[in-house]
XYZ file of C-alpha atoms in Angstrom:
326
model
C 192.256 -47.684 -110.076
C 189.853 -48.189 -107.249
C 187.982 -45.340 -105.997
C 185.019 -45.201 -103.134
C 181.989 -43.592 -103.714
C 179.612 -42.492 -101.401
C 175.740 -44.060 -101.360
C 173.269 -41.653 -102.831
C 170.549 -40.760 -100.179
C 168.024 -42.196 -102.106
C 170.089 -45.610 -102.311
C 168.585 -48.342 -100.196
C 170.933 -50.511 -97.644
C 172.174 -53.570 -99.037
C 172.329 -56.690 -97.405
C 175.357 -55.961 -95.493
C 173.970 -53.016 -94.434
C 170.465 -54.212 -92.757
C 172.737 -56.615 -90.590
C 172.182 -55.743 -86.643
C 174.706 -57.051 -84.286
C 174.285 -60.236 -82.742
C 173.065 -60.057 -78.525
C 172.866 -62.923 -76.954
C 169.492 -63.778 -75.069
C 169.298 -64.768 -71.546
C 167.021 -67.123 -70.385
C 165.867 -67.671 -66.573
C 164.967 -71.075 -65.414
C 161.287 -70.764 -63.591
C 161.433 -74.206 -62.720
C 163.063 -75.027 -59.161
C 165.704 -77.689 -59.072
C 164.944 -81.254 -58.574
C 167.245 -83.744 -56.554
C 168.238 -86.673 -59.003
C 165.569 -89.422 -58.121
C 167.930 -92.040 -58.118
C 168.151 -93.326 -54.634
C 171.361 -95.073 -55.005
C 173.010 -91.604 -55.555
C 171.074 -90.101 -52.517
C 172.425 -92.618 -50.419
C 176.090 -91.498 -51.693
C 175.241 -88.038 -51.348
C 174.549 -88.505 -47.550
C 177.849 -88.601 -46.360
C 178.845 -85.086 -46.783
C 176.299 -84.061 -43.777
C 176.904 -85.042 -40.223
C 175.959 -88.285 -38.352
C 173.478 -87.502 -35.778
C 174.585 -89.156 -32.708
C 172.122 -91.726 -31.476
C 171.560 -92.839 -27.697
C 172.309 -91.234 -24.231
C 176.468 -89.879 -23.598
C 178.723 -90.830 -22.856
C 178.711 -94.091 -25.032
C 180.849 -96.611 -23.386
C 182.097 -99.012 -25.874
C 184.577 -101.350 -25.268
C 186.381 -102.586 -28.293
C 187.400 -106.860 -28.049
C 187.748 -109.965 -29.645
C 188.995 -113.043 -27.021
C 191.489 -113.814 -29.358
C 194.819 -111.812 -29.623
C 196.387 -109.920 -32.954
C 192.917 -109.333 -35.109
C 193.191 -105.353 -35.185
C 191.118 -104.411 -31.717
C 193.627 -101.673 -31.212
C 194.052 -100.595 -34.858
C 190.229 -100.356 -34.629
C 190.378 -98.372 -31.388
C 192.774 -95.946 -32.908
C 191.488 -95.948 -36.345
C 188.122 -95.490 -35.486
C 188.372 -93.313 -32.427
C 189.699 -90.422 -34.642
C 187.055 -90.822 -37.061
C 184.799 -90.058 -34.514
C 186.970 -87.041 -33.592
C 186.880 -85.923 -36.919
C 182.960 -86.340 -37.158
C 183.253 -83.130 -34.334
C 182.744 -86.144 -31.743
C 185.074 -85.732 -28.531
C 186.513 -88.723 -27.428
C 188.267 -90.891 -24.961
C 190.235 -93.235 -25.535
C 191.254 -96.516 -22.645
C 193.936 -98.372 -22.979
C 192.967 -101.236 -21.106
C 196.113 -103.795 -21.250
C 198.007 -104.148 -18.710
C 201.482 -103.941 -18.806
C 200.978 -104.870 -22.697
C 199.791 -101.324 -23.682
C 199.849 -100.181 -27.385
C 197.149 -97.669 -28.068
C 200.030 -94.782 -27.396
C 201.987 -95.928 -30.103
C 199.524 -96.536 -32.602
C 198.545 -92.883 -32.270
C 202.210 -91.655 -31.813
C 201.744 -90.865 -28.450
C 204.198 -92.229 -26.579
C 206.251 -89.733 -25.708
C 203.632 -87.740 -23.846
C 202.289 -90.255 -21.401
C 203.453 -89.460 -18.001
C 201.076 -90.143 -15.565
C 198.084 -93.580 -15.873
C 194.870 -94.403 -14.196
C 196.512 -96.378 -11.409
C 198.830 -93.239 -10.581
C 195.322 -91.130 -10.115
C 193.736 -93.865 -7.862
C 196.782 -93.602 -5.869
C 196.541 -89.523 -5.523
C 199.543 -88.986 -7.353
C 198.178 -87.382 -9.766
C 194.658 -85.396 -11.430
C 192.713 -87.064 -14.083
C 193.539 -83.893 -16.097
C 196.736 -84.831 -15.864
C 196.387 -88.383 -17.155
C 194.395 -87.518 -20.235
C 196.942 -86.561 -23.365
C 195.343 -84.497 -25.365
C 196.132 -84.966 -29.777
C 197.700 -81.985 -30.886
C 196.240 -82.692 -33.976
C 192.766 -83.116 -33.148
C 191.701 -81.229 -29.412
C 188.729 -83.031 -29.227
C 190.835 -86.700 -28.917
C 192.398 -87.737 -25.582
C 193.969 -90.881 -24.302
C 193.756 -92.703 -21.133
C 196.511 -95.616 -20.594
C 195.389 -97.617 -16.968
C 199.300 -98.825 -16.223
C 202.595 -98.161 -17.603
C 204.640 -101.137 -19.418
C 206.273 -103.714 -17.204
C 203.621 -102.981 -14.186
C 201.099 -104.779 -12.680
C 198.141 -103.776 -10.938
C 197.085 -103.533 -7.123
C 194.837 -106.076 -5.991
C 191.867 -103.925 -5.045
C 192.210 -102.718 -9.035
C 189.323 -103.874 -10.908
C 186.024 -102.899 -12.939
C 184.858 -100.598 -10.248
C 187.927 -98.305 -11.043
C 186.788 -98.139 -14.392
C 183.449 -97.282 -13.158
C 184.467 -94.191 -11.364
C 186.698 -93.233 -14.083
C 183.362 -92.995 -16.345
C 181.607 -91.196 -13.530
C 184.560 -88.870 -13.560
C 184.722 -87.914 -16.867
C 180.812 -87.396 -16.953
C 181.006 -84.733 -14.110
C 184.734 -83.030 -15.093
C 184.653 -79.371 -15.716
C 185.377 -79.561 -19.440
C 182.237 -81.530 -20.435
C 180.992 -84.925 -20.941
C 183.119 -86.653 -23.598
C 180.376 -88.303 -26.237
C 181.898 -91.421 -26.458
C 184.768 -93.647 -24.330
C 186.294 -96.494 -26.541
C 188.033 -99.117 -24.069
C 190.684 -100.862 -25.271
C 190.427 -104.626 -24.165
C 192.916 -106.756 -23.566
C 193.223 -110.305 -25.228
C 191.768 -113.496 -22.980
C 188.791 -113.767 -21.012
C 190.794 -113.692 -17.903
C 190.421 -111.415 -15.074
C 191.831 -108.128 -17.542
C 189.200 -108.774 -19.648
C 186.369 -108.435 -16.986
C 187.528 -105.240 -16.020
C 187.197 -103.680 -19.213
C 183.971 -104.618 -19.953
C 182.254 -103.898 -16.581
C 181.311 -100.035 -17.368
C 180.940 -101.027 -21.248
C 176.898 -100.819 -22.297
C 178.367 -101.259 -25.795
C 180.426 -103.870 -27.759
C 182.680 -103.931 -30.610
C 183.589 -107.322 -31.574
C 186.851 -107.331 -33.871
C 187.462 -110.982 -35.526
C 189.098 -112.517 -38.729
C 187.919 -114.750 -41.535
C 189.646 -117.966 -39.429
C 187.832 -120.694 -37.911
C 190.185 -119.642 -34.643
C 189.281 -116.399 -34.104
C 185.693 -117.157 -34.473
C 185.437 -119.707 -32.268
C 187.332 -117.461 -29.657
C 184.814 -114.937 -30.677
C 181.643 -116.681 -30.023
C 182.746 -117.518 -26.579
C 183.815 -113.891 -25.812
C 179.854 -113.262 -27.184
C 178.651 -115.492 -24.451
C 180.328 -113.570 -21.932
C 178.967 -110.197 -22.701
C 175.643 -111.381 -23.216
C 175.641 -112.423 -19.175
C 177.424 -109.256 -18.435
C 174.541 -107.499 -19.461
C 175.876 -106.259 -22.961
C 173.489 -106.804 -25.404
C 174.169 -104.276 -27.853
C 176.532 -106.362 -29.719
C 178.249 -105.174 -32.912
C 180.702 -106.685 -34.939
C 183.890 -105.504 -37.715
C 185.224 -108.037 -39.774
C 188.753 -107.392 -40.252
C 191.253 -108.637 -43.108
C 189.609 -109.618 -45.306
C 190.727 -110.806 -48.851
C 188.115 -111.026 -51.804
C 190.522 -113.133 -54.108
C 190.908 -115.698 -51.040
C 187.323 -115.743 -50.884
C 186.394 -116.096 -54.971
C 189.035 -118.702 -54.543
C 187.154 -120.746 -51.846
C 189.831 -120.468 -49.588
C 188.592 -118.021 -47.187
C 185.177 -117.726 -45.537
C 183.583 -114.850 -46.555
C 181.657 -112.122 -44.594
C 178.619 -113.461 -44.806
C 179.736 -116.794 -43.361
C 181.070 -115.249 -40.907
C 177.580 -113.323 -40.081
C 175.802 -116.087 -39.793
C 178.220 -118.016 -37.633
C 177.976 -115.254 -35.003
C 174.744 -114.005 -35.786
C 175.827 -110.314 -35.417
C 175.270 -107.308 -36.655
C 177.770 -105.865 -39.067
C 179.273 -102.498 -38.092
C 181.986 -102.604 -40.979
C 184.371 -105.044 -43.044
C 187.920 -103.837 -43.423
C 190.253 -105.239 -46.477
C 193.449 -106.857 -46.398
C 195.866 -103.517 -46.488
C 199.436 -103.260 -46.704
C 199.057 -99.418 -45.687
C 198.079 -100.644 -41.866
C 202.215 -101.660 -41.220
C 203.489 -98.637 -42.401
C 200.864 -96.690 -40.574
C 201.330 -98.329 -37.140
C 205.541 -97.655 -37.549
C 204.704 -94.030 -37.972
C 202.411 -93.975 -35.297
C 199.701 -92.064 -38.182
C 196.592 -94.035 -38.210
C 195.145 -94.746 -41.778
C 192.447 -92.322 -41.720
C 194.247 -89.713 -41.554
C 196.301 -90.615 -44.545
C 195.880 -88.555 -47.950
C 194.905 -89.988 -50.036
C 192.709 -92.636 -48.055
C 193.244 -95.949 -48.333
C 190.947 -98.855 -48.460
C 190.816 -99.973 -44.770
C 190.610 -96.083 -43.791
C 187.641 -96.055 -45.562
C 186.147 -98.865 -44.144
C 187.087 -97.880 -40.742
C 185.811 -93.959 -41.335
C 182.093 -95.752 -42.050
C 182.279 -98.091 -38.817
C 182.286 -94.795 -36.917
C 179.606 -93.382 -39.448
C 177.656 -96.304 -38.214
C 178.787 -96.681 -34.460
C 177.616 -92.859 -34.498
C 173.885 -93.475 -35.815
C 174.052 -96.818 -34.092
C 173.325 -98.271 -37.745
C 174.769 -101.597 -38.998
C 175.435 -102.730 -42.808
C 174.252 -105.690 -44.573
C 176.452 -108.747 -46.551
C 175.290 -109.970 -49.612
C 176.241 -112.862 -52.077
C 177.330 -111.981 -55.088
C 177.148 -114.470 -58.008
C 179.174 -114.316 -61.451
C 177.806 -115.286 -64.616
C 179.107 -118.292 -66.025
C 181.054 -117.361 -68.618
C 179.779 -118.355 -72.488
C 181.974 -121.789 -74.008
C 182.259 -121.199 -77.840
C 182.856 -124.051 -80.190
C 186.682 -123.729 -80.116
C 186.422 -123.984 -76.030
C 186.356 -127.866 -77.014
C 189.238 -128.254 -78.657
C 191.125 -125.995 -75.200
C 190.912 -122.881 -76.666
């Protein structure tokens, strides 16, 4: 049988016994952190501040594209809430007449009672016009006629002209920026969207169509006075354009010879989006084109523009076996 026996007093420790417990040692850094020197991670990292808004307000910037059906009011919409999101305010003009679809792009539609032409007339405030998002304050739209109406004949750019002046002296503030809405053609619509405009957004498609109307619709703004002149590139498909069939952005660039404010992809998301009446960047999670339309109004904000590049493949390596068809 086992028995303990106590150490004599004399006995020295063992081992076991000269073991201390184990205490962890902290360690403070002295050095201050560095920022990762890589400037392609900088240049990701600088979208989590705030764009810092460039040029006098408001910023009148008509949206067009002389050829109908490219996206100008998916733009409008899509990129008009970024900028409300960016802590922007902003109004929105639905120039068309009789045509009008801004209101249901934003889901809308419902709320618009009174138009610009019903202010002229007195029947109504300009308070009263403006609808106001519920979901973001800071966001209000401005339709000029209801559908199925036409316009007076003394209707023209210098009612848009007052309506700027209006909004620049209302009570509430000076909006930052007013997107307008233009309507397709060059015809006598068209003039009177761009008359208060010191801004252009020129929507067009990879198609030998809508560039051609484009570069005419150029022209025009150039002797209205416009000369800042920016252009999105909508639609666009990079397997259509690795397969040759499709011109690609920078074709399209220097066709035009204007600066790019974004290129949005081919995305099935925009249909579904524009039945809701929930524009794409507000979907979670984001899609493509959202994206791509959440960094035009990073840019249109900063007044900055993006570049296109050519990308070549490597050929790819032919073995022996590659003769025979393998």
């Amino acid at each position: 049988m086992l028995t303990l026996k106590p150490l004599p007093a004399n006995t020295k420790p063992s081992f076991l016994h000269s073991l201390t417990p184990f205490r962890p040692k902290t360690q403070t850094l002295t050095k201050p952190f560095k920022p990762y020197p890589n400037p392609a991670i900088q240049s990701v990292l600088q979208w989590n501040r705030k764009p810092e808004l460039a040029g006098e307000t408001p910023r009148v910037v008509v949206i067009t594209s002389g050829k109908g059906g490219v996206g100008k009011t998916t733009t409008t919409a899509n990129v008009g809430l970024s900028l409300a999101r960016l802590g922007f305010s902003v109004v929105t003009v639905d120039a068309d007449v009789g045509l009008r679809n801004l209101d249901l792009l934003l889901g809308l539609e419902n709320r618009v009672n009174y138009t610009l032409v019903e202010v002229m007339n007195g029947d109504c405030r300009l308070d009263q016009a403006l609808v106001r998002d519920k979901r973001w304050s800071n966001f209000e739209l401005l339709c000029i006629s209801k559908p199925r109406s036409k316009l007076p004949l003394g209707f023209g750019g210098k009612a848009l002209v007052w309506l700027v002046e209006s909004l620049k002296s209302r009570q509430e503030g000076c909006p930052h920026f007013i997107l307008i809405d233009c309507p397709a053609g060059i015809d006598a619509g068209f003039i009177t969207a761009i008359t208060p405009a010191n801004e252009a957004v020129l929507v067009t498609t990879p198609d030998i169509t809508s560039l051609r109307d484009a570069d005419r619709v150029v022209g025009l703004l150039e002797c209205d006075g416009i000369r800042d002149i920016k252009m999105i590139v909508n639609r666009v498909r990079t397997d259509m354009i690795k397969g040759e069939d499709m011109m690609s952005v920078l074709d399209v660039q220097e066709m035009l010879g204007l600066a790019l404010l974004g290129v949005i992809p081919e995305d099935t998301e925009v249909i579904r989006s524009t039945n809701r009446g929930y524009p794409l960047v507000l979907n979670k999670p984001p899609t493509l084109a959202g994206l791509a339309f959440e960094q035009a109004a990073w840019r249109l904000v900063e007044q900055d523009s993006m570049k296109a590049v050519m990308m070549e493949e490597e050929p790819k390596k032919r073995g022996f076996f590659s003769f025979f068809g393998v």
